[in-house]
């Protein structure tokens, strides 16, 4: 075959960055946000958004939420509360962008272009797909194709940096590789290879005191639970059988370990000290202090959350700001891909 | 999981048909159109378009043309000539629609929704994918996902009937099955299950006199070849070694077999008679008559083709007419799918 590429001589394709570093983070609307999510993923993202050297695109990936048939209605149900969570917790949406994946048709289009430059076997080797099969589940075609859509999420917006946990490193490698494959095939620098920012934050312990806090283990503490709801869950935190006056080890105490993730330093020192001394301070007391401090830290945030979660207008305003900025990036990247392929619209 | 589907009570989803039967035909821009294409696929489609009981959507499937890496630049190069071919040969584009696949982003979106209701194994069992592997090729992820995009081509436009050759019957079954799977999953009649119209037209013999006329066998006669180009190709038509005055059997004569597909009845009878009698009528004479008749039948059509192939404005006019009609169908179907999934845009 002769490569008859109309713009292959022009290798310096215009990228869409400004002076700020562009980060992209995808979050799936898949359930109630818990304290583990907050410290593992949400808070770092919010901090990034409040540094004016960065431009953060926070994408609610509703399309990804469809890959599991038994949860296919969740994305639609949970999108608003997910965005309300980020707004309540202080994501700087005016200087950055919050966007909804399914508003950007270019993502599916670029996903197709990437898939046409990538060997099918790569999809079959993805962790998510292999895990589904290993767990005896029947994966959907959507799950099989997921790495391509995920790569496109990043590449469609010229993202330079993607913060990920270690378990997601493979997906990011896929995005880099697929960008390489496509650019090489058309001989033009269409897509930007993203760099992973591997987040080393250790995972938070769940209320079972054994495994990391995760929806899958049903051992979470919802961040915006009311005091009453939280009290009920906190009572379930596993402890040993030490009595009221026994000295207790904060480092092996699940209450204290979770408490560390959000309590003020004063509250922390207080509980640490009382647990170690033990005298007249049992696990019941620690649980009561836990609930009080949670209410102190998250109480007003919960009110903010309720406000945003009930105001479609606020969500719309926020998504419109993001849409207008990100739409330019997505159009520009998609135009580059189509030109490199020689695809043309006659309209 | 609880099915919390906002519109599941409304099963009578509004379809987009009018009184005419809606047909959809996809054609891939993959090379010079030959006489075999014309009689196997193009002519039947043009006849459908000239029957006012039908509404024909003719889609140039440029996205499909990308699944083979070694031909990735072809769709862009060949789209205009493919559309010019249909216009020259009399497709009634004003009463029907000619559209370009990559103008319809909804196709990729619906392809995603369908894939999320379909088991991955179904993609791996598709003929095109298995053939690629059996032939030692490394299939792209695009080829693996092809059945989903192809199903979406049909379903995105509420097509009721799809004319196909026998070899494509599986793809159409896939489209029907995927429509069923999705509708069942969301419990709403979103997608219309299409009915195949299996075309029984026997395939045309190639100039090697052995196999069917096909680009893959390099045994074709281009429909719009100039007289000079055609003469060269017709000389290559295989014959037996019968001499000038020998009686010849038209039924086993490749020249006559191909001739039958386009010649007027007068010309047909003449050649049939002369071959059978044989006297003073050799294969050289038959080939000369072949070329003359081809020029008579396709000469003015070639001029029309050249005109459309050189007029971007004509192609644009035609695609705009199709786009406006088909856009309504695609928007309506996509809206149905999103509503059934509970997906919402806040913009």
mmCIF file of C-alpha atoms in Angstrom, chain B residues 54-220:
data_model
loop_
_atom_site.group_PDB
_atom_site.id
_atom_site.type_symbol
_atom_site.label_atom_id
_atom_site.label_comp_id
_atom_site.label_asym_id
_atom_site.label_seq_id
_atom_site.Cartn_x
_atom_site.Cartn_y
_atom_site.Cartn_z
ATOM 1 C CA UNK B 54 -39.463 2.879 -0.453
ATOM 2 C CA UNK B 55 -37.206 5.217 1.431
ATOM 3 C CA UNK B 56 -33.610 4.180 0.847
ATOM 4 C CA UNK B 57 -30.733 5.367 3.015
ATOM 5 C CA UNK B 58 -27.494 4.722 1.174
ATOM 6 C CA UNK B 59 -24.571 5.080 3.546
ATOM 7 C CA UNK B 60 -20.966 5.367 2.501
ATOM 8 C CA UNK B 61 -19.330 3.568 5.443
ATOM 9 C CA UNK B 62 -15.973 5.311 5.622
ATOM 10 C CA UNK B 63 -15.438 4.329 9.286
ATOM 11 C CA UNK B 64 -15.616 0.643 8.378
ATOM 12 C CA UNK B 65 -12.924 1.165 5.813
ATOM 13 C CA UNK B 66 -10.452 1.896 8.622
ATOM 14 C CA UNK B 67 -10.501 -1.560 10.203
ATOM 15 C CA UNK B 68 -7.713 -2.770 7.939
ATOM 16 C CA UNK B 69 -4.536 -0.901 8.816
ATOM 17 C CA UNK B 70 -2.959 -1.329 5.407
ATOM 18 C CA UNK B 71 -5.908 0.445 3.788
ATOM 19 C CA UNK B 72 -6.488 3.119 6.366
ATOM 20 C CA UNK B 73 -6.171 6.028 3.939
ATOM 21 C CA UNK B 74 -8.524 4.570 1.337
ATOM 22 C CA UNK B 75 -11.895 5.728 2.724
ATOM 23 C CA UNK B 76 -10.873 9.377 2.582
ATOM 24 C CA UNK B 77 -9.506 8.979 -0.925
ATOM 25 C CA UNK B 78 -12.420 7.030 -2.366
ATOM 26 C CA UNK B 79 -15.531 8.500 -0.757
ATOM 27 C CA UNK B 80 -16.199 11.105 -3.414
ATOM 28 C CA UNK B 81 -15.853 8.674 -6.320
ATOM 29 C CA UNK B 82 -18.140 6.167 -4.624
ATOM 30 C CA UNK B 83 -20.893 8.739 -4.189
ATOM 31 C CA UNK B 84 -20.297 10.033 -7.721
ATOM 32 C CA UNK B 85 -20.843 6.455 -8.968
ATOM 33 C CA UNK B 86 -24.290 6.190 -7.393
ATOM 34 C CA UNK B 87 -25.261 9.630 -8.636
ATOM 35 C CA UNK B 88 -24.113 8.855 -12.191
ATOM 36 C CA UNK B 89 -25.959 5.542 -12.224
ATOM 37 C CA UNK B 90 -29.248 7.153 -11.236
ATOM 38 C CA UNK B 91 -29.745 6.777 -7.493
ATOM 39 C CA UNK B 92 -32.730 8.980 -6.664
ATOM 40 C CA UNK B 93 -31.040 11.032 -3.970
ATOM 41 C CA UNK B 94 -33.675 13.743 -3.764
ATOM 42 C CA UNK B 95 -36.435 11.380 -2.622
ATOM 43 C CA UNK B 96 -34.048 9.237 -0.571
ATOM 44 C CA UNK B 97 -30.794 9.854 1.292
ATOM 45 C CA UNK B 98 -27.130 9.434 0.533
ATOM 46 C CA UNK B 99 -25.142 9.910 3.717
ATOM 47 C CA UNK B 100 -21.560 9.633 4.929
ATOM 48 C CA UNK B 101 -21.150 7.458 8.011
ATOM 49 C CA UNK B 102 -18.570 9.634 9.741
ATOM 50 C CA UNK B 103 -20.967 12.605 9.662
ATOM 51 C CA UNK B 104 -23.155 10.757 12.177
ATOM 52 C CA UNK B 105 -21.542 10.664 15.610
ATOM 53 C CA UNK B 106 -24.700 9.015 16.942
ATOM 54 C CA UNK B 107 -23.599 5.797 15.230
ATOM 55 C CA UNK B 108 -20.574 5.475 17.516
ATOM 56 C CA UNK B 109 -22.692 6.402 20.526
ATOM 57 C CA UNK B 110 -25.327 3.755 19.804
ATOM 58 C CA UNK B 111 -22.596 1.256 19.021
ATOM 59 C CA UNK B 112 -21.372 1.752 22.597
ATOM 60 C CA UNK B 113 -24.839 1.268 24.076
ATOM 61 C CA UNK B 114 -25.345 -1.913 22.048
ATOM 62 C CA UNK B 115 -21.966 -3.291 23.069
ATOM 63 C CA UNK B 116 -22.862 -2.834 26.729
ATOM 64 C CA UNK B 117 -25.845 -5.150 26.306
ATOM 65 C CA UNK B 118 -23.958 -7.801 24.320
ATOM 66 C CA UNK B 119 -21.610 -10.559 25.457
ATOM 67 C CA UNK B 120 -18.000 -10.089 24.364
ATOM 68 C CA UNK B 121 -17.869 -13.627 22.990
ATOM 69 C CA UNK B 122 -20.283 -12.667 20.246
ATOM 70 C CA UNK B 123 -17.714 -10.296 18.757
ATOM 71 C CA UNK B 124 -15.063 -12.986 18.853
ATOM 72 C CA UNK B 125 -17.328 -15.361 16.952
ATOM 73 C CA UNK B 126 -17.962 -13.021 14.023
ATOM 74 C CA UNK B 127 -16.933 -14.355 10.590
ATOM 75 C CA UNK B 128 -14.814 -11.346 9.636
ATOM 76 C CA UNK B 129 -12.797 -11.627 12.838
ATOM 77 C CA UNK B 130 -12.385 -15.405 12.691
ATOM 78 C CA UNK B 131 -11.435 -15.251 9.003
ATOM 79 C CA UNK B 132 -8.727 -12.687 9.718
ATOM 80 C CA UNK B 133 -7.233 -14.969 12.362
ATOM 81 C CA UNK B 134 -7.610 -18.069 10.177
ATOM 82 C CA UNK B 135 -5.730 -16.245 7.402
ATOM 83 C CA UNK B 136 -2.850 -15.504 9.757
ATOM 84 C CA UNK B 137 -3.593 -11.794 9.914
ATOM 85 C CA UNK B 138 -3.425 -9.810 13.118
ATOM 86 C CA UNK B 139 -6.899 -8.273 13.372
ATOM 87 C CA UNK B 140 -7.263 -4.781 14.755
ATOM 88 C CA UNK B 141 -9.445 -3.932 17.735
ATOM 89 C CA UNK B 142 -11.557 -2.064 15.203
ATOM 90 C CA UNK B 143 -12.224 -5.273 13.268
ATOM 91 C CA UNK B 144 -13.137 -7.049 16.505
ATOM 92 C CA UNK B 145 -15.624 -4.298 17.326
ATOM 93 C CA UNK B 146 -16.899 -4.058 13.751
ATOM 94 C CA UNK B 147 -20.155 -6.039 14.275
ATOM 95 C CA UNK B 148 -21.248 -3.561 16.905
ATOM 96 C CA UNK B 149 -20.626 -0.550 14.661
ATOM 97 C CA UNK B 150 -22.321 -2.319 11.771
ATOM 98 C CA UNK B 151 -25.360 -3.108 13.923
ATOM 99 C CA UNK B 152 -25.476 0.527 14.948
ATOM 100 C CA UNK B 153 -25.379 1.662 11.285
ATOM 101 C CA UNK B 154 -28.706 -0.030 10.829
ATOM 102 C CA UNK B 155 -30.298 0.557 14.218
ATOM 103 C CA UNK B 156 -29.401 4.252 14.472
ATOM 104 C CA UNK B 157 -31.679 4.984 11.525
ATOM 105 C CA UNK B 158 -34.650 2.781 12.460
ATOM 106 C CA UNK B 159 -34.045 0.813 9.260
ATOM 107 C CA UNK B 160 -36.673 -1.845 8.650
ATOM 108 C CA UNK B 161 -35.130 -3.690 5.717
ATOM 109 C CA UNK B 162 -31.545 -4.379 4.802
ATOM 110 C CA UNK B 163 -30.702 -5.942 1.434
ATOM 111 C CA UNK B 164 -27.696 -8.248 1.857
ATOM 112 C CA UNK B 165 -25.877 -10.987 0.046
ATOM 113 C CA UNK B 166 -25.913 -14.416 1.677
ATOM 114 C CA UNK B 167 -22.368 -13.936 2.965
ATOM 115 C CA UNK B 168 -23.488 -10.975 5.051
ATOM 116 C CA UNK B 169 -26.445 -12.674 6.675
ATOM 117 C CA UNK B 170 -24.547 -13.166 9.944
ATOM 118 C CA UNK B 171 -23.925 -9.448 10.334
ATOM 119 C CA UNK B 172 -27.589 -8.768 10.015
ATOM 120 C CA UNK B 173 -28.417 -11.421 12.582
ATOM 121 C CA UNK B 174 -26.002 -9.644 14.882
ATOM 122 C CA UNK B 175 -27.847 -6.377 14.386
ATOM 123 C CA UNK B 176 -31.173 -8.047 15.193
ATOM 124 C CA UNK B 177 -29.744 -9.828 18.217
ATOM 125 C CA UNK B 178 -28.059 -6.752 19.617
ATOM 126 C CA UNK B 179 -31.291 -4.769 19.246
ATOM 127 C CA UNK B 180 -33.065 -7.538 21.161
ATOM 128 C CA UNK B 181 -30.425 -7.676 23.902
ATOM 129 C CA UNK B 182 -30.529 -3.940 24.479
ATOM 130 C CA UNK B 183 -34.307 -3.647 24.389
ATOM 131 C CA UNK B 184 -34.579 -6.537 26.805
ATOM 132 C CA UNK B 185 -31.993 -5.126 29.183
ATOM 133 C CA UNK B 186 -33.629 -1.714 29.482
ATOM 134 C CA UNK B 187 -37.131 -3.136 29.022
ATOM 135 C CA UNK B 188 -38.061 -0.580 26.352
ATOM 136 C CA UNK B 189 -38.454 -1.009 22.587
ATOM 137 C CA UNK B 190 -35.609 1.355 21.727
ATOM 138 C CA UNK B 191 -34.103 -0.239 18.636
ATOM 139 C CA UNK B 192 -35.981 -1.634 15.660
ATOM 140 C CA UNK B 193 -35.083 -5.185 14.699
ATOM 141 C CA UNK B 194 -34.289 -5.065 10.973
ATOM 142 C CA UNK B 195 -35.361 -7.690 8.470
ATOM 143 C CA UNK B 196 -32.852 -8.987 5.958
ATOM 144 C CA UNK B 197 -33.761 -8.990 2.274
ATOM 145 C CA UNK B 198 -31.492 -11.760 1.045
ATOM 146 C CA UNK B 199 -30.455 -10.994 -2.523
ATOM 147 C CA UNK B 200 -30.353 -14.041 -4.728
ATOM 148 C CA UNK B 201 -28.520 -12.439 -7.642
ATOM 149 C CA UNK B 202 -25.867 -14.943 -8.799
ATOM 150 C CA UNK B 203 -22.381 -13.520 -8.791
ATOM 151 C CA UNK B 204 -20.801 -12.437 -12.055
ATOM 152 C CA UNK B 205 -17.894 -14.365 -13.566
ATOM 153 C CA UNK B 206 -14.492 -12.642 -13.581
ATOM 154 C CA UNK B 207 -12.242 -12.236 -16.623
ATOM 155 C CA UNK B 208 -10.224 -15.280 -15.535
ATOM 156 C CA UNK B 209 -13.327 -17.277 -16.482
ATOM 157 C CA UNK B 210 -13.060 -19.220 -13.226
ATOM 158 C CA UNK B 211 -13.930 -17.220 -10.152
ATOM 159 C CA UNK B 212 -16.529 -14.582 -9.383
ATOM 160 C CA UNK B 213 -15.573 -11.052 -10.356
ATOM 161 C CA UNK B 214 -13.894 -9.512 -7.322
ATOM 162 C CA UNK B 215 -11.195 -7.004 -6.502
ATOM 163 C CA UNK B 216 -9.506 -9.655 -4.368
ATOM 164 C CA UNK B 217 -8.956 -11.843 -7.440
ATOM 165 C CA UNK B 218 -7.870 -8.986 -9.691
ATOM 166 C CA UNK B 219 -10.248 -10.243 -12.372
ATOM 167 C CA UNK B 220 -12.574 -7.270 -12.703
#
